[in-house]
mmCIF file of C-alpha atoms in Angstrom:
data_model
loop_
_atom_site.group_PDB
_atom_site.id
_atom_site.type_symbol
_atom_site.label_atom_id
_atom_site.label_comp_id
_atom_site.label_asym_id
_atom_site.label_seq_id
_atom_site.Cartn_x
_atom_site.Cartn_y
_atom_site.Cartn_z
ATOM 1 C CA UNK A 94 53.377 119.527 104.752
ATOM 2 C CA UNK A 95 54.415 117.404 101.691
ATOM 3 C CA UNK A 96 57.994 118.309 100.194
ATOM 4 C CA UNK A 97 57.661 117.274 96.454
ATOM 5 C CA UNK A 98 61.011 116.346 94.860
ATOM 6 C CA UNK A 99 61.551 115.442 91.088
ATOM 7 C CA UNK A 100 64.286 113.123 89.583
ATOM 8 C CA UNK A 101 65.199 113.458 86.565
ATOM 9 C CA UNK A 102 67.018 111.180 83.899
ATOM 10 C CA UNK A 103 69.189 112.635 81.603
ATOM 11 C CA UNK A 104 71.971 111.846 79.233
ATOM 12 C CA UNK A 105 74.210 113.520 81.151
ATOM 13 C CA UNK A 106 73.626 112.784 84.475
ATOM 14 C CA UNK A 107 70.594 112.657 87.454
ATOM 15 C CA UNK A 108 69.256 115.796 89.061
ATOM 16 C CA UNK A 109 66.935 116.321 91.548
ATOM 17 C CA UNK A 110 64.455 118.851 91.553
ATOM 18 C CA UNK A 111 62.226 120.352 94.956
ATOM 19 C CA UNK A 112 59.035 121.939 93.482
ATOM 20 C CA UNK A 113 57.870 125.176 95.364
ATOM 21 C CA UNK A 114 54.594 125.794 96.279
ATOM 22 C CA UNK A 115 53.396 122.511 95.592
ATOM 23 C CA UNK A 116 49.906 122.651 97.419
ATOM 24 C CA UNK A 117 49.696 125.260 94.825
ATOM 25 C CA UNK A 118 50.455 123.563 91.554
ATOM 26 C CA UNK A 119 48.320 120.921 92.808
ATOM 27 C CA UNK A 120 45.061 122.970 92.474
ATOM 28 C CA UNK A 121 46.225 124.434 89.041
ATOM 29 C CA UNK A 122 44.400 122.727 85.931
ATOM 30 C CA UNK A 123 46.674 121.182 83.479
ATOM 31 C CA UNK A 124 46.296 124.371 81.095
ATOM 32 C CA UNK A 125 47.778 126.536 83.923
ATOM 33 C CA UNK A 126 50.668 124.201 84.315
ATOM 34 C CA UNK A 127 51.443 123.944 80.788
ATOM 35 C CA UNK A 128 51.373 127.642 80.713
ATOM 36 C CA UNK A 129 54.104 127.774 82.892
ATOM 37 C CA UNK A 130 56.257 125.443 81.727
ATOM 38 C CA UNK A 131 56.451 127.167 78.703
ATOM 39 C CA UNK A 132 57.984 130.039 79.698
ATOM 40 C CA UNK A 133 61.486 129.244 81.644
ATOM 41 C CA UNK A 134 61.333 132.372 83.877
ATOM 42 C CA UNK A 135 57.617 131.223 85.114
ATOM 43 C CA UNK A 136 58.886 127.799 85.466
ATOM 44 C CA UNK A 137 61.858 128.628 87.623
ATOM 45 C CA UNK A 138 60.368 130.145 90.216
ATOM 46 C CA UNK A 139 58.401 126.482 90.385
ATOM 47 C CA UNK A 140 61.102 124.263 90.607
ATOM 48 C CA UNK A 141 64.921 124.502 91.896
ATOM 49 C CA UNK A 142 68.092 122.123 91.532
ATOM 50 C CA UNK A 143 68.753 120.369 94.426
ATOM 51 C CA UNK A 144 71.521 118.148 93.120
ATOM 52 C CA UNK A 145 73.229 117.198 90.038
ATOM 53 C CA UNK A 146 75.264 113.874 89.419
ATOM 54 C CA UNK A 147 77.095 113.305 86.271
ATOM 55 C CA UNK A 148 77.925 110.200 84.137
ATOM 56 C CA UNK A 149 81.611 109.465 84.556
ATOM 57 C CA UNK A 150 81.793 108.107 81.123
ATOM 58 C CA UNK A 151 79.535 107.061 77.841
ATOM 59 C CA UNK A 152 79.578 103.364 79.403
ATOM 60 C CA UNK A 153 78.132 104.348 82.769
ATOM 61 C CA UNK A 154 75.475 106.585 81.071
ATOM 62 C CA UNK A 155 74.658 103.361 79.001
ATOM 63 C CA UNK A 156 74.395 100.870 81.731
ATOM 64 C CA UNK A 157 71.926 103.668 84.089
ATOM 65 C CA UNK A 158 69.634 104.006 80.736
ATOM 66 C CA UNK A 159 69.659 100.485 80.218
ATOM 67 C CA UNK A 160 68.529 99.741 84.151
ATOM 68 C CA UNK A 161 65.797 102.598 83.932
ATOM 69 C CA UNK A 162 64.348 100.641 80.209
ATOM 70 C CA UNK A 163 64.440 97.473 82.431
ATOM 71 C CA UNK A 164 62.820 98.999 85.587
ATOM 72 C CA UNK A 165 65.603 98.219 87.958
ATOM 73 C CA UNK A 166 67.183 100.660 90.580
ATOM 74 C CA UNK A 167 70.827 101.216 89.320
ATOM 75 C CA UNK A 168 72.965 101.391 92.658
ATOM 76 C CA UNK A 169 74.161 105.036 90.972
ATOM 77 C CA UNK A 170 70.198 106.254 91.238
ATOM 78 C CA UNK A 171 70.139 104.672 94.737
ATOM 79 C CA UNK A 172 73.311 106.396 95.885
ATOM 80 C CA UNK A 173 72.175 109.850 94.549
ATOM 81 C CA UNK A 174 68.712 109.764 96.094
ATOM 82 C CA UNK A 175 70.040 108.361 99.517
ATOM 83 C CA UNK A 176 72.371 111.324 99.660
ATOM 84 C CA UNK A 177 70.162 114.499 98.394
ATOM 85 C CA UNK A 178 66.732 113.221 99.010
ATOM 86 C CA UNK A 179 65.596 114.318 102.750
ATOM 87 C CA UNK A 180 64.325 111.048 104.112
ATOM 88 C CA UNK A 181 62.517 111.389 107.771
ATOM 89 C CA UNK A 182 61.878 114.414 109.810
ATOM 90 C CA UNK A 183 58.790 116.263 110.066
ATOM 91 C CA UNK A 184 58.059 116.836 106.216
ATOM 92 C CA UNK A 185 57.557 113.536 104.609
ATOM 93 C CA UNK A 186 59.120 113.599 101.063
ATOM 94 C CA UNK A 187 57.409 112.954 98.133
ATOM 95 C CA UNK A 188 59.066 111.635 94.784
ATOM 96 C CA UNK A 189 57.629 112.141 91.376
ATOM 97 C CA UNK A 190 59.681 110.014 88.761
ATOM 98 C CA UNK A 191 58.333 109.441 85.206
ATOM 99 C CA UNK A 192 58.633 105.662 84.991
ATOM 100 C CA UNK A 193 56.300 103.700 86.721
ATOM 101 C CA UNK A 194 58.141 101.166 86.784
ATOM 102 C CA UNK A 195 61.153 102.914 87.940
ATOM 103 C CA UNK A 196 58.930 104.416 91.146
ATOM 104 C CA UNK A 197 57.536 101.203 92.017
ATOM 105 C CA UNK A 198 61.379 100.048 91.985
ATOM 106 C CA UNK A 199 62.051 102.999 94.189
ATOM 107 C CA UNK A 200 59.315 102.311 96.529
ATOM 108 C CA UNK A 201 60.543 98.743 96.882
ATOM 109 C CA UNK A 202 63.987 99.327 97.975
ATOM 110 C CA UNK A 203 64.248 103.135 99.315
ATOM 111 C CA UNK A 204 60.088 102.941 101.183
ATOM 112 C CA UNK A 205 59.554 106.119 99.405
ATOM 113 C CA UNK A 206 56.131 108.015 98.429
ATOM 114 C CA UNK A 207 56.098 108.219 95.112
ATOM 115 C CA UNK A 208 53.699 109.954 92.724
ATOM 116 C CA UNK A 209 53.895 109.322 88.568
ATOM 117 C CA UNK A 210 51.338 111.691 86.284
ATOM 118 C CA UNK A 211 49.475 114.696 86.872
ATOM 119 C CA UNK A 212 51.049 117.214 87.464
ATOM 120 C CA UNK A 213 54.546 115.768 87.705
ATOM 121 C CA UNK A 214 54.135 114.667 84.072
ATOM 122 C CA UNK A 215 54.167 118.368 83.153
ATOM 123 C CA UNK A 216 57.057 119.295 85.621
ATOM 124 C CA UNK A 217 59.181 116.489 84.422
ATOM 125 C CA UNK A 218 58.038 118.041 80.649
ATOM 126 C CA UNK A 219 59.181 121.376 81.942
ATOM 127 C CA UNK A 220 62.623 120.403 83.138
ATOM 128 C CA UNK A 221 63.221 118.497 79.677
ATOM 129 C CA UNK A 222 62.545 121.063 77.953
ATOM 130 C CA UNK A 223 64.553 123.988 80.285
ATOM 131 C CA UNK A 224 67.011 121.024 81.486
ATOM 132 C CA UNK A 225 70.160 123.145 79.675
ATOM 133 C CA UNK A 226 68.986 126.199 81.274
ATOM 134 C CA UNK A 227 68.392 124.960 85.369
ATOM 135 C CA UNK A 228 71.531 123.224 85.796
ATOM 136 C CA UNK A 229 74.965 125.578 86.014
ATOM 137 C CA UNK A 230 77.506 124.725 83.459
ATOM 138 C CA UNK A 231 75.616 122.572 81.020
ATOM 139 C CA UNK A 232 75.405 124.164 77.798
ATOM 140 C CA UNK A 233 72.510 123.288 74.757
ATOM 141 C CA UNK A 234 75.385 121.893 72.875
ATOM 142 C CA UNK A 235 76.499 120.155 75.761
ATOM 143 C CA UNK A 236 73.583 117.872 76.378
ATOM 144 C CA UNK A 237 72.480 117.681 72.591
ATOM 145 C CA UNK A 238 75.521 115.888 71.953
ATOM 146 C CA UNK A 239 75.220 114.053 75.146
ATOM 147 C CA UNK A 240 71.551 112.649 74.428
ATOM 148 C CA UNK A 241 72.523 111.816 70.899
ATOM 149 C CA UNK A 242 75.849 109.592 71.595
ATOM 150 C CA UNK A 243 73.481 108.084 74.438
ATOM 151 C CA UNK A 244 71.034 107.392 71.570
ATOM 152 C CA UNK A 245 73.162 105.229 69.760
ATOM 153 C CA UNK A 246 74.609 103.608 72.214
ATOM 154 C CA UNK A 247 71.487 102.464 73.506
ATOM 155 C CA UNK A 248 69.578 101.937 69.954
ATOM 156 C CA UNK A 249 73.208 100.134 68.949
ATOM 157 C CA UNK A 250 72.720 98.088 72.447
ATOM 158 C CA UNK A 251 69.218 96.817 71.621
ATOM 159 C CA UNK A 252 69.635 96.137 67.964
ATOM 160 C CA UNK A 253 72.235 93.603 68.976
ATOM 161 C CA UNK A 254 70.866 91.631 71.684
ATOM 162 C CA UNK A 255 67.386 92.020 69.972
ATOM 163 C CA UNK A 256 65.327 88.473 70.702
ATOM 164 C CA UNK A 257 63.703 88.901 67.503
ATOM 165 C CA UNK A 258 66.658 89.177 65.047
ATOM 166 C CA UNK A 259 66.199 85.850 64.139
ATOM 167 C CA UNK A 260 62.565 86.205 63.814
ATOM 168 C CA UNK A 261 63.221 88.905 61.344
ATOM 169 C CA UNK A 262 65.457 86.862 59.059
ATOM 170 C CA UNK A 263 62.535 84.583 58.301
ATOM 171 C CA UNK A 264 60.129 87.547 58.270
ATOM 172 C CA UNK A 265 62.222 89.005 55.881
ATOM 173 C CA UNK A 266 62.937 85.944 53.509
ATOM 174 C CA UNK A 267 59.103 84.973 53.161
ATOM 175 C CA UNK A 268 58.621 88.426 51.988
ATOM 176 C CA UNK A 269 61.316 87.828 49.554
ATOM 177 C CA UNK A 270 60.203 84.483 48.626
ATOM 178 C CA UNK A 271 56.431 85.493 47.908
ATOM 179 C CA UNK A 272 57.801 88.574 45.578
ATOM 180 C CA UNK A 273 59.663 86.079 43.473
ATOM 181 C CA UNK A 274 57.029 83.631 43.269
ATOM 182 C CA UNK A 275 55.156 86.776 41.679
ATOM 183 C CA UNK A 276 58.106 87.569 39.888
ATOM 184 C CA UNK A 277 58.931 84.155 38.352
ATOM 185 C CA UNK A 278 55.436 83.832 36.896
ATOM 186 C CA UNK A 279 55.231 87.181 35.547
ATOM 187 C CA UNK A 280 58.429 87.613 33.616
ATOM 188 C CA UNK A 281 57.612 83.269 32.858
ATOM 189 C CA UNK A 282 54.469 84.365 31.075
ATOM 190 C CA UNK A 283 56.475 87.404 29.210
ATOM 191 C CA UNK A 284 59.517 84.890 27.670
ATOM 192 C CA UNK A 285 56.339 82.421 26.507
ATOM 193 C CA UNK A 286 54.373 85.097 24.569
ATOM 194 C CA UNK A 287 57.112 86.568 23.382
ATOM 195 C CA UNK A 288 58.641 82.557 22.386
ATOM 196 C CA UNK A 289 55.504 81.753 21.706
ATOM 197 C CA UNK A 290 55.347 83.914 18.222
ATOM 198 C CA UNK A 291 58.413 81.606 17.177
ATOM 199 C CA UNK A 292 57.212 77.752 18.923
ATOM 200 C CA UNK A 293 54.001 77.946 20.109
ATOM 201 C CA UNK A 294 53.598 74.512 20.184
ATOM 202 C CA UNK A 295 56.533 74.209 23.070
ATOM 203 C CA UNK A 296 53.849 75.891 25.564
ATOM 204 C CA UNK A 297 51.199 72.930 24.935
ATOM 205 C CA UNK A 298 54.481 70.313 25.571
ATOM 206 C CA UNK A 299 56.169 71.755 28.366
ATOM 207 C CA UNK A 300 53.807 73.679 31.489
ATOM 208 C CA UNK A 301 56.696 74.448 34.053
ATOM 209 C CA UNK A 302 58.128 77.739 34.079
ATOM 210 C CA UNK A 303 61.634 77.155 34.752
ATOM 211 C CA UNK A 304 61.775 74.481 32.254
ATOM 212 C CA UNK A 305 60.009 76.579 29.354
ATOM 213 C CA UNK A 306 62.660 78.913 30.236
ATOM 214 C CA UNK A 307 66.120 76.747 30.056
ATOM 215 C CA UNK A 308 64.489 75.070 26.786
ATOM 216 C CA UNK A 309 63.707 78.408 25.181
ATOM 217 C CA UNK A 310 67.610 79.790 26.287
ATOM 218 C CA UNK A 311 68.905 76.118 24.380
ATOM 219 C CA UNK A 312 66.544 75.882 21.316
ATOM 220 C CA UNK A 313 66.557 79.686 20.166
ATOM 221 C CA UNK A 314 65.708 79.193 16.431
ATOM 222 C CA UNK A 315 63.707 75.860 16.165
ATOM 223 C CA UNK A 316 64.719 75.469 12.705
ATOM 224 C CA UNK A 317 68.505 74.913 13.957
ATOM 225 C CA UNK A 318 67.449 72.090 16.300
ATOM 226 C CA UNK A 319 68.575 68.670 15.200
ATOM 227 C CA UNK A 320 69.077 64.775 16.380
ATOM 228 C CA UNK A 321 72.426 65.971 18.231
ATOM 229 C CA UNK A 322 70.217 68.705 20.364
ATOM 230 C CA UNK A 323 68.148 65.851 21.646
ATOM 231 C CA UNK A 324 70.307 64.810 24.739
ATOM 232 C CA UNK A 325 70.738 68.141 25.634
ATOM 233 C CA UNK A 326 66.705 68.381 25.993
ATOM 234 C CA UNK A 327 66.112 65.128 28.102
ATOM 235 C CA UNK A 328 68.484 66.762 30.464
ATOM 236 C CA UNK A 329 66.650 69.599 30.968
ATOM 237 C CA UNK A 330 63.369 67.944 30.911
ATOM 238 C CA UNK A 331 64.002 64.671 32.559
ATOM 239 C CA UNK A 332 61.912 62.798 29.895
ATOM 240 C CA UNK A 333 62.936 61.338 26.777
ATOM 241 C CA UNK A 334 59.416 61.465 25.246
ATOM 242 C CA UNK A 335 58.965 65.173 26.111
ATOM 243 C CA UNK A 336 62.368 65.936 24.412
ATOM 244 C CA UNK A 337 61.147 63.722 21.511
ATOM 245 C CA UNK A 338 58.298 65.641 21.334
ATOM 246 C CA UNK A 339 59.522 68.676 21.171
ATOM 247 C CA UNK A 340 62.207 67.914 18.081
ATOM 248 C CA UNK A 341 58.637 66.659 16.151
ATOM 249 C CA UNK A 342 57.008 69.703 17.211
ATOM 250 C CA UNK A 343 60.092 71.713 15.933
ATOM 251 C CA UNK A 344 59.855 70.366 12.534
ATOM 252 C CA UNK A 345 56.347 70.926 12.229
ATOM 253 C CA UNK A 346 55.822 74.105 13.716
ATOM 254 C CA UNK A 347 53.481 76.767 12.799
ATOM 255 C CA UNK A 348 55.261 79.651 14.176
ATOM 256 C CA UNK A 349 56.635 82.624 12.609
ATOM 257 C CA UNK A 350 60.160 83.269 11.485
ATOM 258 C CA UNK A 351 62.788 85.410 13.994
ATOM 259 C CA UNK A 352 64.943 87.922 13.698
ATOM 260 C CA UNK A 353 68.449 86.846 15.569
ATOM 261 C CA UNK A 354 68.604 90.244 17.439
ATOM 262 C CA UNK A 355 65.200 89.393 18.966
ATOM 263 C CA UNK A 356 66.457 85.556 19.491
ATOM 264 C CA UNK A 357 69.490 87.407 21.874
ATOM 265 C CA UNK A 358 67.194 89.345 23.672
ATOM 266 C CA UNK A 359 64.824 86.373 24.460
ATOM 267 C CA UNK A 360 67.888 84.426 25.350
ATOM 268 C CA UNK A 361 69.133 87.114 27.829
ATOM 269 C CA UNK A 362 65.567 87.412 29.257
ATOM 270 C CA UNK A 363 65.291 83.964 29.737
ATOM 271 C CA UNK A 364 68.472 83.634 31.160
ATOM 272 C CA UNK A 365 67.210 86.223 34.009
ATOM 273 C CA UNK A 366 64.300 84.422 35.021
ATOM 274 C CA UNK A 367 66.293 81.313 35.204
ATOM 275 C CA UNK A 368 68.673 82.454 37.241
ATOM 276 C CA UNK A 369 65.921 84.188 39.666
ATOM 277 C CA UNK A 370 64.250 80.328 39.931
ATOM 278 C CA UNK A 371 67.501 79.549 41.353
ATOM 279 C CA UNK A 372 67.867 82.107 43.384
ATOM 280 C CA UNK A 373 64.214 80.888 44.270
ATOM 281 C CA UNK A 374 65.928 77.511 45.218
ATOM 282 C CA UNK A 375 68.459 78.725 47.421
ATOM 283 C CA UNK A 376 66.275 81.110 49.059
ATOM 284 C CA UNK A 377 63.954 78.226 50.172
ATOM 285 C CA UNK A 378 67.033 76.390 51.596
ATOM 286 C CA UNK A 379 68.001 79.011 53.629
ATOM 287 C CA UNK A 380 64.449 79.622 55.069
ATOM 288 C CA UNK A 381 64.473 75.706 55.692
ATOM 289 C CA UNK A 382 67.116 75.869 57.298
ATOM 290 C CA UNK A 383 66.379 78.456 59.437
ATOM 291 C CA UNK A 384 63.334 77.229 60.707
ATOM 292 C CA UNK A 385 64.974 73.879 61.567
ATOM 293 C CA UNK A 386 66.735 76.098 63.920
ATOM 294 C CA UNK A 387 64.534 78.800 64.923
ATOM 295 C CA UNK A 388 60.584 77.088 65.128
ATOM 296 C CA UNK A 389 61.740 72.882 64.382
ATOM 297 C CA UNK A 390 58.239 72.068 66.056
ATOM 298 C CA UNK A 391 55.850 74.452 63.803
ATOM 299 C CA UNK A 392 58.053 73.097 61.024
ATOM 300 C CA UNK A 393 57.214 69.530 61.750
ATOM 301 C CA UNK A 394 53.750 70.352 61.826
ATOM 302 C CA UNK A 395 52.734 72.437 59.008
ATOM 303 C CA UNK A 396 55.908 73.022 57.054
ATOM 304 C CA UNK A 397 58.396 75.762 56.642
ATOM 305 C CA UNK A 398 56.754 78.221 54.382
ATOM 306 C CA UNK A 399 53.346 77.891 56.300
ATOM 307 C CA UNK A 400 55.533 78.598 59.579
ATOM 308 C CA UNK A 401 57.038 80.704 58.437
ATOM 309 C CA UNK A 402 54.319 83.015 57.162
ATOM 310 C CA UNK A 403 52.327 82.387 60.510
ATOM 311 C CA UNK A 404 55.371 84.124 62.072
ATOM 312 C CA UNK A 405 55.156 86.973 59.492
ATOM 313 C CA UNK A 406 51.535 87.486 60.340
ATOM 314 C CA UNK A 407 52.287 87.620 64.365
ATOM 315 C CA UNK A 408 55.130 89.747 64.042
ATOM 316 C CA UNK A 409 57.505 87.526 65.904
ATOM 317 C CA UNK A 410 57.814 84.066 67.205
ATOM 318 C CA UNK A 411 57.123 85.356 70.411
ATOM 319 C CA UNK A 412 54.066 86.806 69.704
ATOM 320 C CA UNK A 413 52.672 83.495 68.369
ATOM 321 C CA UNK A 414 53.195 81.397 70.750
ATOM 322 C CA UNK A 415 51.591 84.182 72.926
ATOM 323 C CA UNK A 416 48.309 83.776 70.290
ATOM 324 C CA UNK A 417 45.187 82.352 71.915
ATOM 325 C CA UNK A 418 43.969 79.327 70.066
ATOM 326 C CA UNK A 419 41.296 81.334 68.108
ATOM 327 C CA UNK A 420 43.601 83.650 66.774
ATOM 328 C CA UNK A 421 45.679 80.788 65.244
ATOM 329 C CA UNK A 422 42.842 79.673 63.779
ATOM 330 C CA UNK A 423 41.684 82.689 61.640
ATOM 331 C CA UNK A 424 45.721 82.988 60.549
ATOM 332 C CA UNK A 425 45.383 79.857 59.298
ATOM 333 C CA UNK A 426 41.503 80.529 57.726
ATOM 334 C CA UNK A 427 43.580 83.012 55.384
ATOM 335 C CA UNK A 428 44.297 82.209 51.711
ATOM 336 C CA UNK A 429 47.950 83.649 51.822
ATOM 337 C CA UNK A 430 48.538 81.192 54.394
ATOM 338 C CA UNK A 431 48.253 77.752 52.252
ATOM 339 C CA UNK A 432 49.018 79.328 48.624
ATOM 340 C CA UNK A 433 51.054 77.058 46.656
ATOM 341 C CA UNK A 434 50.940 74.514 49.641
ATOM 342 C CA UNK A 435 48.040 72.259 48.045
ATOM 343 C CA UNK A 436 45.396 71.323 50.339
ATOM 344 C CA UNK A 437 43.442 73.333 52.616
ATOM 345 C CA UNK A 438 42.431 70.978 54.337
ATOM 346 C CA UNK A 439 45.486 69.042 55.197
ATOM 347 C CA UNK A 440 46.753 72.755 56.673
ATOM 348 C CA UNK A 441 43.496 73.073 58.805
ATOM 349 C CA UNK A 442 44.154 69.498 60.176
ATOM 350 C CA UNK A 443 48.027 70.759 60.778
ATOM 351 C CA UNK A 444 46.455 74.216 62.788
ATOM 352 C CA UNK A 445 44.763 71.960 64.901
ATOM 353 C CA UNK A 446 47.891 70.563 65.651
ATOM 354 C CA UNK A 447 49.348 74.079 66.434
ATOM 355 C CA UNK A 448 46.531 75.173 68.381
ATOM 356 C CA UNK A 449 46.917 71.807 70.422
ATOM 357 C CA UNK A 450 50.488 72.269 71.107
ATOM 358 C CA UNK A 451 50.907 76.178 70.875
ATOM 359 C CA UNK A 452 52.888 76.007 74.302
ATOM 360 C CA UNK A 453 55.945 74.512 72.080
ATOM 361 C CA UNK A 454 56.080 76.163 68.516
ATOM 362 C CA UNK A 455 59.504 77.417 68.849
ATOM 363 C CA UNK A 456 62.803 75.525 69.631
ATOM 364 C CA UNK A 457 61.272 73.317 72.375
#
């Protein structure tokens, strides 16, 4: 006869469970089983504590959990079983554990039977759900606040050795960067229609954003711009015959008059989108730089804000250096992919470079 045992992982401790009648339960359907583990008086007479060992302290609970996660047999598991479980004799034991991972673990290093599913799925259900109730002592309370410090612990744990944090930073700052290249243009186009009623002719003289911006905080009311404003405009637009140009065009202008209140509010508004262009600026630094230190390779080869956004798409660095060489190459077949980089062909010559040297994308 087979002698079924259950361990069970909890917050507060392991227990081990013998199952009665287990020939039984093994010719139930899952329905049945379910059925019983519903109600804790049915489910009782199934199963029975055999032993209970408790965490010492929050940092031993922590470093079992984290050795389950991992698959690894914590020498506390190994102790417990070696102690309660009946190992020989005439009844061979039988183990049902949740994780297979865990059980294969198990099998390795204790040369136990051990069964995952099935029905032990829905005892292992049963016990989580009456776990409070079939061990003496332990309270609801008790192991709520048990499995929620445990929680945090662990979740606090993983967040900070996470592989992928730096991943996430240049997930994150693409993101960013696209929004306020969407941005930039939008409010851009706002501060020339609404300029535009004053100077139109500035739009036909001056076609960067930034620029039209920082010239339409300086000028304000054309009419007030004179010989002595003329350094001021080669220094914002780097070229003494556009800053020529636009004193003529000043002078000449077909625009309509402005109120001063509406001059301060075009000046404030401009002032905005100027200072998000430079925000622009120093975002795109940072994301340099952090590719020079996360992916330098796939920076070489097709640039930072191309590598970057290939990372975006896999999720993770990880998961694009994992990426076959076909699935690299409909990534880069996407039109989000080489916006505002210039030629799409000069990117599908850099894939090919990818593809060909996928093996060493990240920090070599």
């Amino acid at each position: 006869m087979v002698l079924l045992h259950v361990v069970f992982e909890h917050a507060a401790g392991y227990a081990l469970f013998a199952v009665k009648e287990v020939e039984e339960i093994g010719m139930l359907l899952p329905q049945v089983v379910e059925a019983s583990v519903l109600n804790v008086g049915k489910f009782s007479s199934v199963v029975n504590l055999s032993a209970f060992f408790p965490f010492k302290s929050a940092q031993t609970a922590l470093e079992n959990i984290n050795a389950i996660s991992e698959g690894v047999l914590h020498a506390d598991l190994k102790l417990f079983l070696e102690t309660n479980l009946p190992i020989g004799g005439k009844k061979k034991a039988l183990l049902g554990v949740s994780d297979a991972k865990l059980g294969a673990a198990l099998q390795e290093d204790l040369d136990l039977s051990i069964q995952t599913g099935g029905v032990v799925a829905e005892i292992i259900r049963g016990i989580r759900l009456h776990f409070h109730s079939l061990v003496k002592g332990l309270t609801a309370q008790a192991a709520s606040k048990a499995q929620l410090g445990l929680g945090h612990s662990y979740s606090r744990a993983k967040v900070k050795f996470n592989v992928n944090r730096a991943d996430n930073m240049i997930i994150q700052s693409i993101a960013l960067l696209d929004q306020l290249d969407k941005d930039i243009n939008t409010f851009s186009m706002r501060v020339r229609e609404w300029y535009g009623y004053h100077f139109p002719e500035l739009i036909k003289i001056v076609s960067d954003n930034s620029t039209y911006c920082k010239l339409a905080k300086l000028i304000g009311n054309r009419k007030e711009l004179s010989e002595e404003s003329l350094e001021a405009l080669e220094e914002i637009t780097m070229d003494s015959a556009k800053a020529q140009a636009i004193l003529d065009a000043s002078r000449s202008s077909m625009g309509m008059d402005i109120s001063p209140i509406d001059l301060i509010n075009i000046e404030s508004f401009s002032n905005r989108v100027v200072s998000l262009s430079n925000y622009r600026q120093e975002l795109q630094e940072y994301l340099r730089s952090k590719m020079g230190q996360v992916a330098p390779n796939l920076a070489a080869l097709i640039g930072d804000v191309v590598g970057a956004r290939l990372i975006s798409h896999a999720g993770s660095l990880t998961n694009l250096a994992k990426y076959p060489a076909s699935t690299v190459q409909i990534l880069g077949a996407e039109k989000a992919l080489f916006r505002y980089w210039g030629s799409p062909s000069l990117l599908g010559v850099r894939m090919a470079a990818v593809m060909a040297g996928q093996g060493w994308i990240g920090s070599g």
